C-alpha positions as a printed Julia matrix, in Angstrom:
438×3 Matrix{Float64}:
  15.05  -19.37    0.42
  11.31  -20.0     0.21
  10.11  -21.0    -3.27
   6.95  -20.2    -5.19
   5.9   -21.52   -8.6
   4.23  -18.55  -10.26
   2.27  -20.64  -12.77
   0.91  -22.99  -10.12
   0.04  -20.34   -7.53
  -3.33  -18.65   -7.43
  -3.82  -14.9    -7.22
  -4.18  -14.9    -3.44
  -1.05  -17.04   -2.97
   0.92  -14.77   -5.27
  -0.12  -11.66   -3.38
   0.69  -13.27   -0.04
   4.14  -14.37   -1.21
   5.08  -10.92   -2.52
   3.6    -9.05    0.41
   6.33   -7.26    2.3
   6.51   -7.7     6.09
   4.46   -5.03    7.84
   6.5    -2.05    8.89
   6.83   -2.25   12.63
   4.62    0.37   14.18
   5.64    1.1    17.73
   3.12    3.45   19.37
   5.67    4.47   21.98
   8.14    5.5    19.27
   5.53    7.46   17.35
   4.53    9.31   20.5
   8.16    9.97   21.4
   8.95   11.34   17.95
   5.91   13.63   18.11
   7.08   14.89   21.51
  10.59   15.54   20.2
   9.22   17.4    17.2
   7.01   19.6    19.37
   9.85   20.27   21.8
  12.25   21.37   19.05
   9.59   23.52   17.46
   9.05   25.36   20.76
  12.56   25.46   22.22
  14.87   25.43   19.2
  18.6    24.8    19.64
  18.35   23.98   23.35
  15.94   21.14   22.64
  18.1    19.75   19.83
  21.15   19.67   22.11
  19.2    18.18   25.0
  17.7    15.36   22.91
  21.07   14.68   21.3
  22.59   14.22   24.74
  19.72   12.05   25.96
  19.37    9.82   22.89
  22.91    9.75   21.5
  24.85   10.14   24.73
  26.82   13.13   23.48
  26.47   16.89   23.77
  28.27   18.78   20.98
  29.92   22.07   21.87
  27.87   23.7    19.12
  25.36   22.57   16.53
  27.06   24.03   13.48
  30.35   22.79   12.08
  32.73   25.61   11.21
  33.96   26.13    7.67
  37.5    25.62    8.95
  36.61   22.17   10.3
  34.97   21.24    6.99
  38.01   22.37    4.99
  40.31   20.55    7.42
  38.34   17.31    6.96
  38.8    17.51    3.2
  42.51   18.29    3.28
  43.13   15.65    5.93
  41.18   12.88    4.2
  43.13    9.86    2.98
  44.34   10.72   -0.52
  43.0     7.5    -2.04
  39.54    8.06   -0.55
  39.58   11.68   -1.66
  40.4    10.56   -5.21
  37.63    7.96   -5.48
  35.13   10.31   -3.88
  35.99   12.84   -6.56
  35.52   10.25   -9.3
  32.1     9.31   -7.92
  31.08   12.96   -7.65
  32.13   13.65  -11.24
  30.1    10.72  -12.59
  27.04   11.59  -10.51
  27.3    15.22  -11.62
  27.64   14.32  -15.28
  24.5    12.19  -15.28
  22.45   14.6   -13.19
  23.45   17.62  -15.3
  21.47   16.03  -18.13
  18.36   16.05  -15.96
  18.04   19.83  -15.72
  14.53   20.69  -16.96
  13.9    23.47  -19.45
  11.19   26.1   -19.46
   8.37   25.41  -21.92
   6.45   28.09  -23.83
   3.34   27.93  -26.0
   1.99   30.83  -28.06
  -1.52   30.05  -29.3
  -1.28   32.89  -31.82
  -4.55   34.39  -30.63
  -3.15   36.66  -27.97
  -2.48   34.16  -25.18
   0.99   32.88  -24.24
   1.57   30.1   -21.68
   4.81   29.21  -19.91
   5.92   26.61  -17.38
   9.15   27.48  -15.58
  11.3    25.25  -13.33
  12.42   26.94  -10.1
  14.84   25.52   -7.52
  13.68   25.06   -3.94
  15.0    27.92   -1.83
  16.19   25.88    1.17
  16.75   22.12    1.37
  17.66   19.92    4.32
  19.85   16.88    3.66
  20.23   14.02    6.13
  23.2    11.65    6.29
  22.55    8.75    8.68
  25.19    7.23   10.93
  25.22    3.47   11.31
  28.15    1.15   11.74
  30.1     3.31    9.27
  29.79    6.82    7.79
  27.88    7.1     4.5
  29.53    9.83    2.42
  27.86    8.39   -0.68
  24.49    9.56    0.66
  25.88   13.1     0.88
  26.95   12.91   -2.77
  23.58   11.54   -3.88
  21.58   14.3    -2.21
  23.87   17.32   -2.42
  24.94   17.02   -6.05
  21.44   17.16   -7.59
  20.54   19.95   -5.15
  23.51   21.97   -6.39
  22.72   21.3   -10.04
  19.1    22.34   -9.45
  20.44   25.65   -8.13
  19.11   25.51   -4.56
  20.47   28.66   -2.85
  20.73   27.09    0.61
  21.76   23.48    1.22
  21.98   22.32    4.85
  23.29   18.94    5.99
  22.53   17.19    9.27
  24.6    14.22   10.43
  24.7    12.56   13.87
  27.84   13.23   15.92
  29.95   10.32   17.1
  30.93    9.6    20.72
  33.54   12.37   20.47
  30.86   14.89   19.52
  32.18   15.18   15.98
  30.84   14.22   12.56
  32.9    11.63   10.66
  35.59   13.24    8.51
  34.35   11.41    5.39
  30.93   13.05    5.77
  32.44   16.51    6.2
  34.77   15.94    3.26
  31.84   14.94    1.04
  30.0    18.07    2.16
  33.01   20.18    1.18
  33.3    18.43   -2.19
  29.61   19.01   -2.99
  29.49   22.63   -1.91
  27.04   22.21    0.96
  26.46   25.58    2.6
  25.97   24.61    6.25
  26.56   21.43    8.27
  25.03   20.59   11.65
  25.97   18.05   14.33
  22.58   16.47   14.94
  20.76   13.29   14.08
  17.5    11.43   14.56
  14.08   12.98   14.98
  15.54   16.12   16.56
  17.56   16.83   13.4
  14.52   16.42   11.16
  12.51   18.69   13.46
  15.23   21.35   13.43
  15.31   21.41    9.63
  11.53   21.22    9.31
  10.76   24.11   11.66
  14.04   26.0    11.88
  15.82   27.07   15.06
  18.03   29.98   16.1
  20.9    28.27   14.29
  19.36   25.85   11.81
  17.56   27.37    8.8
  14.09   26.09    7.99
  14.02   23.79    4.96
  11.33   23.66    2.31
  11.96   19.94    1.8
  14.03   17.26    3.56
  15.97   14.54    1.74
  17.87   11.42    2.71
  17.39    8.01    4.33
  17.38    7.2     8.02
  16.15    4.8    10.67
  12.56    4.38   11.85
  12.82    7.48   14.06
  13.95    9.61   11.13
  11.28    8.16    8.84
   8.55    8.91   11.38
   9.85   12.45   11.9
   9.86   13.1     8.15
   6.32   11.77    7.91
   5.09   14.05   10.69
   6.92   17.07    9.27
   5.37   16.5     5.84
   1.88   16.3     7.34
   2.3    19.55    9.27
   1.44   22.68    7.23
   4.19   24.47    9.16
   6.73   21.7     8.59
   8.63   20.62    5.49
   7.95   18.3     2.57
   9.78   14.95    2.42
  11.47   13.3    -0.54
   9.63    9.95   -0.55
   8.13    7.27    1.71
  10.77    5.2     3.47
  10.98    1.48    4.15
  13.59   -1.32    4.32
  15.95   -1.56    1.37
  15.21   -4.28   -1.19
  16.48   -6.04   -4.31
  14.96   -8.31   -6.96
  17.29  -10.35   -9.18
  16.11  -12.04  -12.4
  18.16  -15.02  -13.65
  17.96  -17.83  -16.19
  20.08  -20.85  -17.13
  22.69  -18.58  -18.75
  23.17  -16.38  -15.66
  26.24  -16.58  -13.43
  24.94  -17.79  -10.04
  27.94  -16.29   -8.24
  27.0   -12.82   -9.51
  23.37  -13.19   -8.47
  24.31  -14.54   -5.04
  26.72  -11.66   -4.45
  23.99   -9.16   -5.32
  21.47  -10.79   -2.99
  24.01  -10.74   -0.16
  25.06   -7.15   -0.83
  21.46   -6.19   -0.19
  20.9    -8.55    2.74
  23.87   -7.12    4.66
  22.15   -3.7     4.8
  19.93   -4.82    7.65
  17.89   -7.67    9.05
  14.75   -6.15    7.55
  16.2    -5.93    4.02
  14.21   -7.72    1.33
  15.8   -10.06   -1.25
  13.78  -11.7    -4.03
  15.12  -14.02   -6.73
  13.08  -14.53   -9.92
  14.31  -17.6   -11.82
  13.34  -18.68  -15.32
  15.06  -21.99  -14.65
  14.86  -24.22  -11.56
  18.48  -25.27  -11.97
  19.56  -21.64  -11.95
  17.63  -21.07   -8.73
  19.4   -24.0    -7.09
  22.8   -22.79   -8.26
  22.16  -19.34   -6.78
  21.09  -20.93   -3.48
  24.35  -22.88   -3.32
  26.4   -19.8    -4.19
  24.71  -17.82   -1.41
  25.65  -20.5     1.12
  29.28  -20.43   -0.03
  29.64  -16.66   -0.1
  27.92  -15.92    3.18
  30.63  -17.84    5.04
  33.15  -15.02    4.75
  30.78  -12.1     5.06
  31.61   -9.83    8.04
  27.92   -8.99    8.48
  26.88  -12.62    8.13
  24.38  -12.68   10.99
  22.55   -9.65    9.65
  22.47  -11.14    6.14
  21.2   -14.48    7.44
  18.32  -12.79    9.23
  17.39  -10.91    6.08
  17.64  -14.01    3.89
  15.45  -16.0     6.28
  12.55  -13.98    4.85
  13.77  -14.11    1.24
  11.81  -15.55   -1.66
  12.56  -17.34   -4.92
   9.84  -17.15   -7.58
  10.02  -19.72  -10.38
   8.55  -18.46  -13.66
   8.04  -20.05  -17.07
   9.07  -17.13  -19.27
   9.96  -13.44  -19.32
   6.31  -12.41  -19.54
   5.75  -14.09  -16.19
   8.94  -12.52  -14.83
   7.57   -9.13  -15.82
   4.33   -9.91  -13.96
   6.34  -10.57  -10.81
   8.36   -7.38  -11.26
   5.27   -5.22  -11.73
   3.48   -6.86   -8.81
   6.42   -6.21   -6.47
   7.74   -2.85   -7.79
  11.25   -3.31   -6.34
  13.6    -0.58   -5.22
  16.51   -2.23   -7.04
  15.88   -4.52  -10.02
  18.8    -6.55  -11.39
  18.18   -8.2   -14.76
  20.77  -10.91  -15.4
  18.86  -13.15  -17.8
  19.92  -13.51  -21.44
  17.11  -11.18  -22.55
  17.91   -8.52  -19.95
  18.06   -5.5   -22.24
  14.78   -6.25  -24.02
  13.09   -7.01  -20.71
  14.36   -3.77  -19.19
  12.48   -1.74  -21.82
   9.2    -3.28  -20.65
   9.66   -2.5   -16.95
   7.34    0.19  -15.58
   7.6    -0.22  -11.8
  11.1    -0.15  -10.3
  13.26    2.4    -8.53
  16.44    1.66  -10.49
  17.15   -1.08  -13.05
  20.57   -2.72  -13.43
  20.83   -4.34  -16.86
  23.13   -7.27  -17.56
  25.55   -9.37  -15.49
  28.15   -6.61  -15.12
  25.79   -4.03  -13.63
  25.83   -4.76   -9.88
  23.71   -2.74   -7.51
  26.86   -1.85   -5.57
  28.13    0.17   -8.54
  24.9     2.16   -8.58
  25.2     2.73   -4.86
  28.52    4.5    -5.32
  30.06    5.33   -8.66
  27.92    4.47  -11.7
  26.31    7.91  -11.65
  22.64    7.14  -11.08
  21.08    8.09   -7.75
  20.83    5.58   -4.92
  18.07    7.35   -2.97
  15.13    5.31   -4.25
  11.5     4.48   -3.4
  11.01    1.31   -1.38
   8.16   -0.86   -0.11
   6.31   -0.77   -3.45
   6.41    3.04   -3.7
   8.19    2.66   -7.06
   4.72    2.36   -8.59
   4.09    6.04   -7.95
   7.4     7.63   -6.88
  10.7     8.17   -8.67
  14.22    7.97   -7.34
  15.96   11.19   -6.41
  16.94   13.46   -9.28
  17.47   17.12  -10.1
  13.72   17.61  -10.53
  13.22   16.47   -6.91
  14.85   19.74   -5.83
  12.68   21.89   -8.06
   9.1    22.96   -8.49
   7.24   24.28  -11.52
   5.41   27.58  -11.86
   2.85   28.17  -14.62
   2.45   31.57  -16.29
  -0.32   32.82  -18.55
  -0.57   36.19  -20.28
  -3.45   37.31  -22.5
  -4.07   40.43  -24.53
  -7.66   41.71  -24.88
  -7.9    39.66  -28.08
  -6.5    36.62  -26.3
  -9.12   36.83  -23.56
 -11.9    37.33  -26.12
 -10.81   34.14  -27.91
 -11.53   32.03  -24.81
 -14.19   34.16  -23.12
 -17.32   32.38  -24.34
 -16.26   28.83  -23.33
 -14.9    30.18  -20.03
 -18.2    31.85  -19.17
 -20.2    28.76  -20.14
 -18.06   26.45  -17.99
 -18.22   28.86  -15.03
 -22.02   28.95  -15.29
 -22.13   25.14  -15.56
 -20.28   24.89  -12.24
 -22.45   27.54  -10.58
 -19.58   29.97  -10.05
 -21.1    33.31  -11.05
 -18.15   35.25   -9.66
 -15.86   33.42  -12.06
 -18.13   34.25  -15.02
 -18.32   37.91  -14.04
 -14.51   38.19  -13.77
 -14.45   37.51  -17.51
 -17.62   39.39  -18.46
 -16.53   42.62  -16.75
 -13.3    42.65  -18.72
 -15.11   41.93  -21.98
 -17.43   44.86  -21.39
 -14.51   47.3   -21.35
 -12.33   45.46  -23.85
 -11.06   47.45  -26.85
 -11.78   44.35  -28.94
 -15.49   44.55  -28.08
 -15.57   48.28  -28.62
 -13.96   47.92  -32.03
 -16.68   45.48  -33.09
 -19.5    47.87  -32.2
């Protein structure tokens, strides 16, 4: 693990050390994704099936999974897995229920009343990627807040396996969360189908969920197209930052770094140490633990780009945190709770030695769909509000309009918008309030 002394490094060296590797931009992939998107937009279901056969080597009998198949997946799921999935769903639901926003109302008392009302998105598209194993947790993390928000139509896309079917765990999670429709499709063609709609797939207002570079590019293109669909957040490799001191358990910190590194070779792992001895102990623990890791080669590739930042105190640790804005921030130093209250730029914060990222990924109750690649400075992790939009309302009586008419006309004239000024003046001329004053 490369080391950097924060106090000894200059500003340029600090920036260079914390700079994430450039996202690989492959012109051929970008062009291919654009072609797939255009093809699906023009040809609908036929294009989705054709690209699924060409790219995934499988041609499903139909795009949509029947309700009977979804119910069968739930009833046939291993009882132990069904039980823990239910526990996770209950905890996620309980935390996200508290996030439901309330309408706000302000009565100025002069005849004008203002309101701001939360409204659920009408149609949302959820994506569950398929890697070396199914990810039912991603279904829970996207579908549960969508249901709590009150979205009328929730569609899920998941890539079919070699047998043309979606993994039973994914279908079971969809059943548990009350997803309305499930489709056998993945990659850019799935994003295109949800963004534009097809004969079978309903058009989504917004698309949620992680995916590979093809999916990320498709979501980006869909969000840029006025006829497409919005996307949840910018996507990049998953990442973790762990803060330790002399009191921290190095085995815990090492396990957390490895749990992130095994995600993929492009995963980012950063250790912030308030004590050089603690940094060394974590290094040694990583070497011990990686020996028995099934995804060792992947983790080793990720850790080859990892960084250890040595800091003098928690103020310096906070500087590193804010400069990096990590997706996952694990605070395992003795002052973890106090430090957590000062953090402003992180996707999700795990406070104390017994708050591993893995728990947040599955069962703690917080959401694991989080901003990466520094986007935590300006984006939030997924929540109920992600599936909603706000509408403002204003209602004025003649007296209410009269109370704000003069400043409104002056500001309109200042900006050279005579039509705006007249829209107020014409109403004032016929207002019963004006007539009563005459």
